[in-house]
mmCIF file of C-alpha atoms in Angstrom:
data_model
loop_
_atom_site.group_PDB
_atom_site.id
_atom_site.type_symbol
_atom_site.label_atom_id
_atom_site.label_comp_id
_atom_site.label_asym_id
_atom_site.label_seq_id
_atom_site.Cartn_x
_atom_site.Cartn_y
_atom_site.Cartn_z
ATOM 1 C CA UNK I 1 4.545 -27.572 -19.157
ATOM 2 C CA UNK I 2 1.419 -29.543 -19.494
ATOM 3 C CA UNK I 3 -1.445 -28.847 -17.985
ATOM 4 C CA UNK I 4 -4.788 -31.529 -17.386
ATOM 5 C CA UNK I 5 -7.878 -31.243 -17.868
ATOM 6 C CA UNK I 6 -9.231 -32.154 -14.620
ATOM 7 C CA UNK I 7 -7.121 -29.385 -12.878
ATOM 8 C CA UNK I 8 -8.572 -28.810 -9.543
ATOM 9 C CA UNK I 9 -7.692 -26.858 -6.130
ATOM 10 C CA UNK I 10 -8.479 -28.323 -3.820
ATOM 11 C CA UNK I 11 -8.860 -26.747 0.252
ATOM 12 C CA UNK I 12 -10.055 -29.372 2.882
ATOM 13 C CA UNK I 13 -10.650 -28.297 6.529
ATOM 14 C CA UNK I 14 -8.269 -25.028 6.515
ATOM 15 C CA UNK I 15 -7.125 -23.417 9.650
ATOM 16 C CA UNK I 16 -5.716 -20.687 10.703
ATOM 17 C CA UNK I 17 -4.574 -19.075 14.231
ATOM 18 C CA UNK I 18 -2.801 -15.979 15.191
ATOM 19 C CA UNK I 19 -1.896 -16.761 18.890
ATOM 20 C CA UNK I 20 -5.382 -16.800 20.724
ATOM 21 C CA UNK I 21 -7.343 -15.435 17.586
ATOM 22 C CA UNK I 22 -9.033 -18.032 14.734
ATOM 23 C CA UNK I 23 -8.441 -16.173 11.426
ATOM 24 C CA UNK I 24 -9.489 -19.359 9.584
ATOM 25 C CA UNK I 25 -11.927 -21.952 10.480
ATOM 26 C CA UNK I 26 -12.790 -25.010 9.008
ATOM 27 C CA UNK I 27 -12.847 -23.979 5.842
ATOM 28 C CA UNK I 28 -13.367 -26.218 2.756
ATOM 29 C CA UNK I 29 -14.152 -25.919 -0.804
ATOM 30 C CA UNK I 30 -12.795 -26.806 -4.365
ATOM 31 C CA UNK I 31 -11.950 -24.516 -7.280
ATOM 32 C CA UNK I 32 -12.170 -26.146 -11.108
ATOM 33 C CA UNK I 33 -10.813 -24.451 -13.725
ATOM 34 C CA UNK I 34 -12.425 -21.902 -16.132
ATOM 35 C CA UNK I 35 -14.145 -20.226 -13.117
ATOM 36 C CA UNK I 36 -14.236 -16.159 -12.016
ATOM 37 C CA UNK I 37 -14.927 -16.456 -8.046
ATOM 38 C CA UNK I 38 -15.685 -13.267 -5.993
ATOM 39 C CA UNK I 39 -14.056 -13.663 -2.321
ATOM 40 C CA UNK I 40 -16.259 -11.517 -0.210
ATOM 41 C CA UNK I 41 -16.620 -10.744 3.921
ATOM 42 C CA UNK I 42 -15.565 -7.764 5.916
ATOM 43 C CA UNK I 43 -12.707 -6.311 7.155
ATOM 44 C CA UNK I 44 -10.829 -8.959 9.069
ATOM 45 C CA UNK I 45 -13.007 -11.761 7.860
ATOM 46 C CA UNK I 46 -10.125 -13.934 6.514
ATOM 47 C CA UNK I 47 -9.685 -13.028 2.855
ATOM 48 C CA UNK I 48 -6.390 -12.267 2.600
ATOM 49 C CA UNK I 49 -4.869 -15.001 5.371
ATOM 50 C CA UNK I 50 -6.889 -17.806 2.748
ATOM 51 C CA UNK I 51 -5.008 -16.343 -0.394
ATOM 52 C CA UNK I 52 -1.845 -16.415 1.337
ATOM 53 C CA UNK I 53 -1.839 -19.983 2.687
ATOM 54 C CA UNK I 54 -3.498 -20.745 -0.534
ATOM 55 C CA UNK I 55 0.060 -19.624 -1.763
ATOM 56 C CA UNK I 56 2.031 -21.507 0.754
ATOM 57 C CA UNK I 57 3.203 -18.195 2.680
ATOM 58 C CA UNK I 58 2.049 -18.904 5.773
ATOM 59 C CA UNK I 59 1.552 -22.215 7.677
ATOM 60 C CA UNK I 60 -2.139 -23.348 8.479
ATOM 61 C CA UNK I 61 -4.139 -26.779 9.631
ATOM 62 C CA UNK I 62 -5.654 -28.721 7.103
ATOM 63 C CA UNK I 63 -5.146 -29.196 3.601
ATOM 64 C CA UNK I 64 -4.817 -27.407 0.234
ATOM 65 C CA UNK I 65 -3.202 -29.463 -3.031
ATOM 66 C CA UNK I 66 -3.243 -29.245 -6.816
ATOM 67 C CA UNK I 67 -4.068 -31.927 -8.792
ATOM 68 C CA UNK I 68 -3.792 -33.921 -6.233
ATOM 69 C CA UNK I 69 -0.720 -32.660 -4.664
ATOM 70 C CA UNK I 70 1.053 -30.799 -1.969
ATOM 71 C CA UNK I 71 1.690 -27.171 -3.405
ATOM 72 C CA UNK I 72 5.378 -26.944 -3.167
ATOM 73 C CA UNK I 73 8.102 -24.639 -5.649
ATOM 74 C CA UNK I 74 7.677 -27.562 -8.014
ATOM 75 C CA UNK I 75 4.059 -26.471 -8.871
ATOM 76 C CA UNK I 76 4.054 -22.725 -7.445
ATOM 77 C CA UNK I 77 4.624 -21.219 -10.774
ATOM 78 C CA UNK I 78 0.777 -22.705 -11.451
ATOM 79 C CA UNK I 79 -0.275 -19.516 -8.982
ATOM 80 C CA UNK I 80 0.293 -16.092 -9.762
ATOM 81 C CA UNK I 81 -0.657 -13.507 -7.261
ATOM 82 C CA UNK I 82 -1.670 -10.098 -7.407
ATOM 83 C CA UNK I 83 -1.695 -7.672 -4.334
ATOM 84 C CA UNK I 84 -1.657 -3.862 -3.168
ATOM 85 C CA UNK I 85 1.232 -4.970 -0.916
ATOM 86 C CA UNK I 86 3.479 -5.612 -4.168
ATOM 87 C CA UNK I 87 5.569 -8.303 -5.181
ATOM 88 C CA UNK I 88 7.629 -7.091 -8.185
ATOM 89 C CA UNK I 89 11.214 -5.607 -7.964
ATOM 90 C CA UNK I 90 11.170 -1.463 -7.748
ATOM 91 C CA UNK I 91 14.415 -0.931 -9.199
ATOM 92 C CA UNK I 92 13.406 -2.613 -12.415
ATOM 93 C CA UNK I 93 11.166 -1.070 -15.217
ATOM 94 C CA UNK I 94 8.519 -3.100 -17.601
ATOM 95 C CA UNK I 95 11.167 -4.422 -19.792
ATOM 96 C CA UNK I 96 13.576 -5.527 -17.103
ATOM 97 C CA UNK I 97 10.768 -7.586 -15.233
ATOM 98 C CA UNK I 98 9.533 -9.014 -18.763
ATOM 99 C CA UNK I 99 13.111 -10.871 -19.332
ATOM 100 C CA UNK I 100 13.512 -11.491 -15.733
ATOM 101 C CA UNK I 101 9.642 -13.660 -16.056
ATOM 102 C CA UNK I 102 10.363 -14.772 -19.612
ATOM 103 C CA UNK I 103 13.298 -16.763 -18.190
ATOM 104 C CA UNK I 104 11.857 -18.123 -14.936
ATOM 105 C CA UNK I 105 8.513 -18.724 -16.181
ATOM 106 C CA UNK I 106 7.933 -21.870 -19.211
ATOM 107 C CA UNK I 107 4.543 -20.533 -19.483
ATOM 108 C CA UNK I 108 4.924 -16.573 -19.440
ATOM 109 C CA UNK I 109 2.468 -15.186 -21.906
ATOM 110 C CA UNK I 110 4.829 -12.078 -23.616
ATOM 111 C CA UNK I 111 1.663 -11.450 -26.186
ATOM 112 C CA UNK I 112 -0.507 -10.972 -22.863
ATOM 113 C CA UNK I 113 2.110 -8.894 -21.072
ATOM 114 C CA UNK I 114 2.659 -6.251 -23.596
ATOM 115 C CA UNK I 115 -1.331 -5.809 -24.514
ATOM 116 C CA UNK I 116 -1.660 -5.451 -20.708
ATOM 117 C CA UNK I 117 0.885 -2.906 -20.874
ATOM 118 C CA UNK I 118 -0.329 -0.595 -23.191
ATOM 119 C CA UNK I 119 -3.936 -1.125 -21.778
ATOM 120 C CA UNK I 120 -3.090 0.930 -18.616
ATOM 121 C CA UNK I 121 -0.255 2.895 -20.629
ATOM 122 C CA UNK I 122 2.352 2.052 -18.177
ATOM 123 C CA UNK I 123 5.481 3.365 -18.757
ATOM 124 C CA UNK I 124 8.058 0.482 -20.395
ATOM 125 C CA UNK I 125 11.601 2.460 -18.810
ATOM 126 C CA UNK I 126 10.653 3.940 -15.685
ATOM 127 C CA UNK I 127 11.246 1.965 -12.590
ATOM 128 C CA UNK I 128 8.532 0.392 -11.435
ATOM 129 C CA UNK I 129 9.069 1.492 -7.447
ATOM 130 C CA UNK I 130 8.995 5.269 -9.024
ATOM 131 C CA UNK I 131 5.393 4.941 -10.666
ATOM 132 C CA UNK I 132 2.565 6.008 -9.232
ATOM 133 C CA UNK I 133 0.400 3.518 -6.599
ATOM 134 C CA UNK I 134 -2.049 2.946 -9.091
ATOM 135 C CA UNK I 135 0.518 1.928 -11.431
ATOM 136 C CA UNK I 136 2.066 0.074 -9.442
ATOM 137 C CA UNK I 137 -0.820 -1.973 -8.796
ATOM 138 C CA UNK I 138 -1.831 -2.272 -12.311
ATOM 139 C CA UNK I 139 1.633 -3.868 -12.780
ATOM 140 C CA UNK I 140 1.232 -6.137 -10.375
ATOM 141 C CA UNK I 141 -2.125 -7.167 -12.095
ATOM 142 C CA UNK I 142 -0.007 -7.508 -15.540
ATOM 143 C CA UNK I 143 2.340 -9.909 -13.963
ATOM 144 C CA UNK I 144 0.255 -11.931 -11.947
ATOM 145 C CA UNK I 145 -1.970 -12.539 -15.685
ATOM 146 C CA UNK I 146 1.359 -12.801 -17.584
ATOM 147 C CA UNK I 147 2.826 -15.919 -15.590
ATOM 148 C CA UNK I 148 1.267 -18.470 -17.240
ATOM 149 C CA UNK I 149 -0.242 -19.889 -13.999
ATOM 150 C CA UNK I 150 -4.082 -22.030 -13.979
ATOM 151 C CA UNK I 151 -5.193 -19.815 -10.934
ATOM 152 C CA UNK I 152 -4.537 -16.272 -10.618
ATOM 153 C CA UNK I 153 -5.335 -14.920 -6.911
ATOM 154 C CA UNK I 154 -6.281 -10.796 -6.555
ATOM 155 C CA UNK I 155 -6.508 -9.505 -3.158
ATOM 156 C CA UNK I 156 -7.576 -5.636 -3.626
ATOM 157 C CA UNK I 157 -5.718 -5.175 -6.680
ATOM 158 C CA UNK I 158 -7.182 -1.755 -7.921
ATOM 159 C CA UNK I 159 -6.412 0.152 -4.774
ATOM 160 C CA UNK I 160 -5.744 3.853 -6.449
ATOM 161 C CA UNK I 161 -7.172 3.107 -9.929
ATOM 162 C CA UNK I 162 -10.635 4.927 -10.743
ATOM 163 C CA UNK I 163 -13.503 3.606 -11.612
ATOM 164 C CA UNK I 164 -13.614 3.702 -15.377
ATOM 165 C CA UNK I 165 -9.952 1.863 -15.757
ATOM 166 C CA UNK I 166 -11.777 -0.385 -13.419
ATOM 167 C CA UNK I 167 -14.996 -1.446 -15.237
ATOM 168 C CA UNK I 168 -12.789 -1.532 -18.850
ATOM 169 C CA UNK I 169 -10.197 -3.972 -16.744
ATOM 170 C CA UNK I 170 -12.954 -6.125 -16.165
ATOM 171 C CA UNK I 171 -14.191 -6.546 -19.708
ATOM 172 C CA UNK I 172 -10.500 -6.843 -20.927
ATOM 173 C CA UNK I 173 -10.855 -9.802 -18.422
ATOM 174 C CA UNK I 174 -13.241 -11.558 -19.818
ATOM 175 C CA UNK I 175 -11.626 -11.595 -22.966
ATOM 176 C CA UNK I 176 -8.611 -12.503 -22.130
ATOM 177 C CA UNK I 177 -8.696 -15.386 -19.863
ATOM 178 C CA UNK I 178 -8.892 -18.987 -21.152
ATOM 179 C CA UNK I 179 -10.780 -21.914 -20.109
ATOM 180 C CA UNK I 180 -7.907 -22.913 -18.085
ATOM 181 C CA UNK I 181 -7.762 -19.845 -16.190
ATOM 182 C CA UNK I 182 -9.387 -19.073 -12.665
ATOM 183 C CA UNK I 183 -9.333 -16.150 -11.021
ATOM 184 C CA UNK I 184 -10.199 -14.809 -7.224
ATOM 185 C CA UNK I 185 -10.966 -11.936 -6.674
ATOM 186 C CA UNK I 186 -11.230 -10.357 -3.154
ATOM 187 C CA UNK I 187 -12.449 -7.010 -3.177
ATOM 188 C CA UNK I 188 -15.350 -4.747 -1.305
ATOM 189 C CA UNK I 189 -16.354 -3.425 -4.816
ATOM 190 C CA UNK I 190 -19.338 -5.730 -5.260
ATOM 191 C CA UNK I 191 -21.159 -3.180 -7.092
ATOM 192 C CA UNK I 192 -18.890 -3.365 -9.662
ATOM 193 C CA UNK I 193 -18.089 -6.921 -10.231
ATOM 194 C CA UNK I 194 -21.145 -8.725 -9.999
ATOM 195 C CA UNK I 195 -22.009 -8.945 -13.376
ATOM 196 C CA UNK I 196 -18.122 -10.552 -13.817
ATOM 197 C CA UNK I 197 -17.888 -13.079 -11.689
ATOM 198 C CA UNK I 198 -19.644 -16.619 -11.660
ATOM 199 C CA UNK I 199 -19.167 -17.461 -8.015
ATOM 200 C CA UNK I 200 -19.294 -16.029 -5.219
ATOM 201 C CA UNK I 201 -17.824 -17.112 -1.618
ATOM 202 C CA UNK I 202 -18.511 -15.388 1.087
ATOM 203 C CA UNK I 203 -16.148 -15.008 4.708
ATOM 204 C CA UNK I 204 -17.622 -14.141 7.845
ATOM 205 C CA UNK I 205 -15.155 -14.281 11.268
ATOM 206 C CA UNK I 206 -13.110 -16.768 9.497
ATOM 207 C CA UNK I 207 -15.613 -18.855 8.739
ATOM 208 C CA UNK I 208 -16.910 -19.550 4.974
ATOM 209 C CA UNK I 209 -20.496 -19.279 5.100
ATOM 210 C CA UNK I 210 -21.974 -19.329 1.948
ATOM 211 C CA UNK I 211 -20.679 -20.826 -1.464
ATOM 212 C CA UNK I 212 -22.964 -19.415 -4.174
ATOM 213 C CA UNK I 213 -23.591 -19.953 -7.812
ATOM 214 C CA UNK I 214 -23.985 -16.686 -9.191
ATOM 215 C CA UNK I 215 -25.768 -18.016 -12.684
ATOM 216 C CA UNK I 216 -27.587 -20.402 -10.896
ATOM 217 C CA UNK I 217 -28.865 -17.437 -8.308
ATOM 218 C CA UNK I 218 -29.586 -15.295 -11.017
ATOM 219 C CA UNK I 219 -32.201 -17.912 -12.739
ATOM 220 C CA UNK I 220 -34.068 -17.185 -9.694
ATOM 221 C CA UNK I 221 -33.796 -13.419 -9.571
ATOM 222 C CA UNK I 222 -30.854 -12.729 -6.767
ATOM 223 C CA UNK I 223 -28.306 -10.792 -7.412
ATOM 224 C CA UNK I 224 -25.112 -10.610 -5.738
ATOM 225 C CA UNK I 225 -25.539 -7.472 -3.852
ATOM 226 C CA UNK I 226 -28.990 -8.900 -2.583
ATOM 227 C CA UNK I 227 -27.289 -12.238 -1.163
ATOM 228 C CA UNK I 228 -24.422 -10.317 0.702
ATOM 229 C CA UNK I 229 -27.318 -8.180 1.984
ATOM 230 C CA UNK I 230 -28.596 -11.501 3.487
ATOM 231 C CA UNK I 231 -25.874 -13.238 4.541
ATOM 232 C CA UNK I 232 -24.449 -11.012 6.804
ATOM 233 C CA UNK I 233 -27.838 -9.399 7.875
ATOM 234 C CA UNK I 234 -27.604 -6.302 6.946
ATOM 235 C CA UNK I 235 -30.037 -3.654 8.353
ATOM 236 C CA UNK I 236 -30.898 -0.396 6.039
ATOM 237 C CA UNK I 237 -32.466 1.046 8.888
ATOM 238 C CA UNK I 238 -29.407 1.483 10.925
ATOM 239 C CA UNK I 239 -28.597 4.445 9.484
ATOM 240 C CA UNK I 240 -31.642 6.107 9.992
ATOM 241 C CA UNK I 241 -31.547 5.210 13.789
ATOM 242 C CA UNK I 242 -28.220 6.963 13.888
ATOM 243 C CA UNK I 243 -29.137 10.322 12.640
ATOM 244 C CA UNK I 244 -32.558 9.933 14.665
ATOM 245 C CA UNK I 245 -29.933 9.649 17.423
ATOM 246 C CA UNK I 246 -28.166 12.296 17.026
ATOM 247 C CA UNK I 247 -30.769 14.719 16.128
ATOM 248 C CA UNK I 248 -31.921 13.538 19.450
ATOM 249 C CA UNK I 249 -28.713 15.057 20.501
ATOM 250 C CA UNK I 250 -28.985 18.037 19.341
#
């Protein structure tokens, strides 16, 4: 498979309804390639409905192409997707899911697979439906790197992993990926990835309200945790006026 180098995803004017309730609204930007993004917003704010018609699993208004084009099975395999909900088969082990990709996948990366392996020590014969959840979630990180694809999608993948196999998985990131490679990321750690990702965009009610170069913000002094802060107006006083409150209570 050949990939250009102009590569481009491209979301125009994305919407998304759930009977009476807007999950996604009016949503447009454009990911090049060679990019970490950070997709960031509350519970409920949309993250997960975006990745998932991003994938073509669920039908929305608007538009969303590659290249150019449509994303249909022709040009799936160019997304890989990683997600606490799991997508690989239980009853296999490492080995079994390795051929199985090898042979459906031009671009699988075998090299990347087994290094990603033996990072989180995951067992190589045990089923993969009989490891543990954090396993199983690191597995489903190892696949969705493995594939081959230009953009690599992670909603929540460390669910169940602590925080130092977290911090080393993000430096093994950054090492690993190529300058074809982009990666989302949707997570609520944003302690722990700001100093990993280059972009940041940010989800509020369905809406995408801010699009922010992280470098760029940086230059003038912001940091990641201070724009969130902002954009969604957070108040450090509200938990003092809670246990004022309730000592009133008392």
């Amino acid at each position: 498979m050949s990939f250009k180098e102009n590569t481009m995803l491209e979301i125009k004017h994305l919407s998304k309804r759930y009977g009476a309730k807007e999950a996604l609204n009016d949503i447009s930007f454009t990911l090049p390639r060679g990019q970490i993004v950070g997709l960031f917003g509350e519970n409920g704010a949309g993250k997960t409905t975006l990745m998932k018609c991003i994938l073509g699993l669920m039908r929305f208004q608007g538009a969303i192409t590659l290249d150019d084009e449509p994303i249909t099975h022709k040009i799936i395999a160019r997304l890989s997707f990683a997600t606490s909900e799991h997508s690989f088969f239980p009853a296999l082990n490492a080995k079994e899911h390795l051929s199985f990709y090898a042979e459906h996948f031009a671009c699988f990366n075998e090299k990347r697979f087994h290094a990603l392996v033996d990072f989180f020590d995951l067992p190589e014969d045990r089923p993969i439906g009989r490891c543990s959840t954090g396993q199983k979630n690191q597995f489903e990180v190892v696949l969705a790197l493995s594939q081959g694809a230009d953009y690599i999608l992670m909603d929540e993948p460390f669910a169940g992993n602590d925080v130092f196999n977290r911090e080393d998985f993000y430096k093994v990131l950054l090492g690993l990926l190529t300058e074809r490679e982009t990666v989302m990321l949707s997570t609520h750690l944003l302690e722990e990835v700001q100093n990993f990702v280059g972009r940041a965009l940010l989800l509020h009610e369905g809406k995408l309200i801010d699009d922010v170069d992280l470098g760029e913000a940086g230059d003038r002094g912001e940091n990641l945790m201070g724009i969130v802060r902002q954009a969604y107006s957070y108040r450090g006083d509200r938990v003092r006026e809670a246990l004022n409150a309730l000592e009133g209570d008392e």
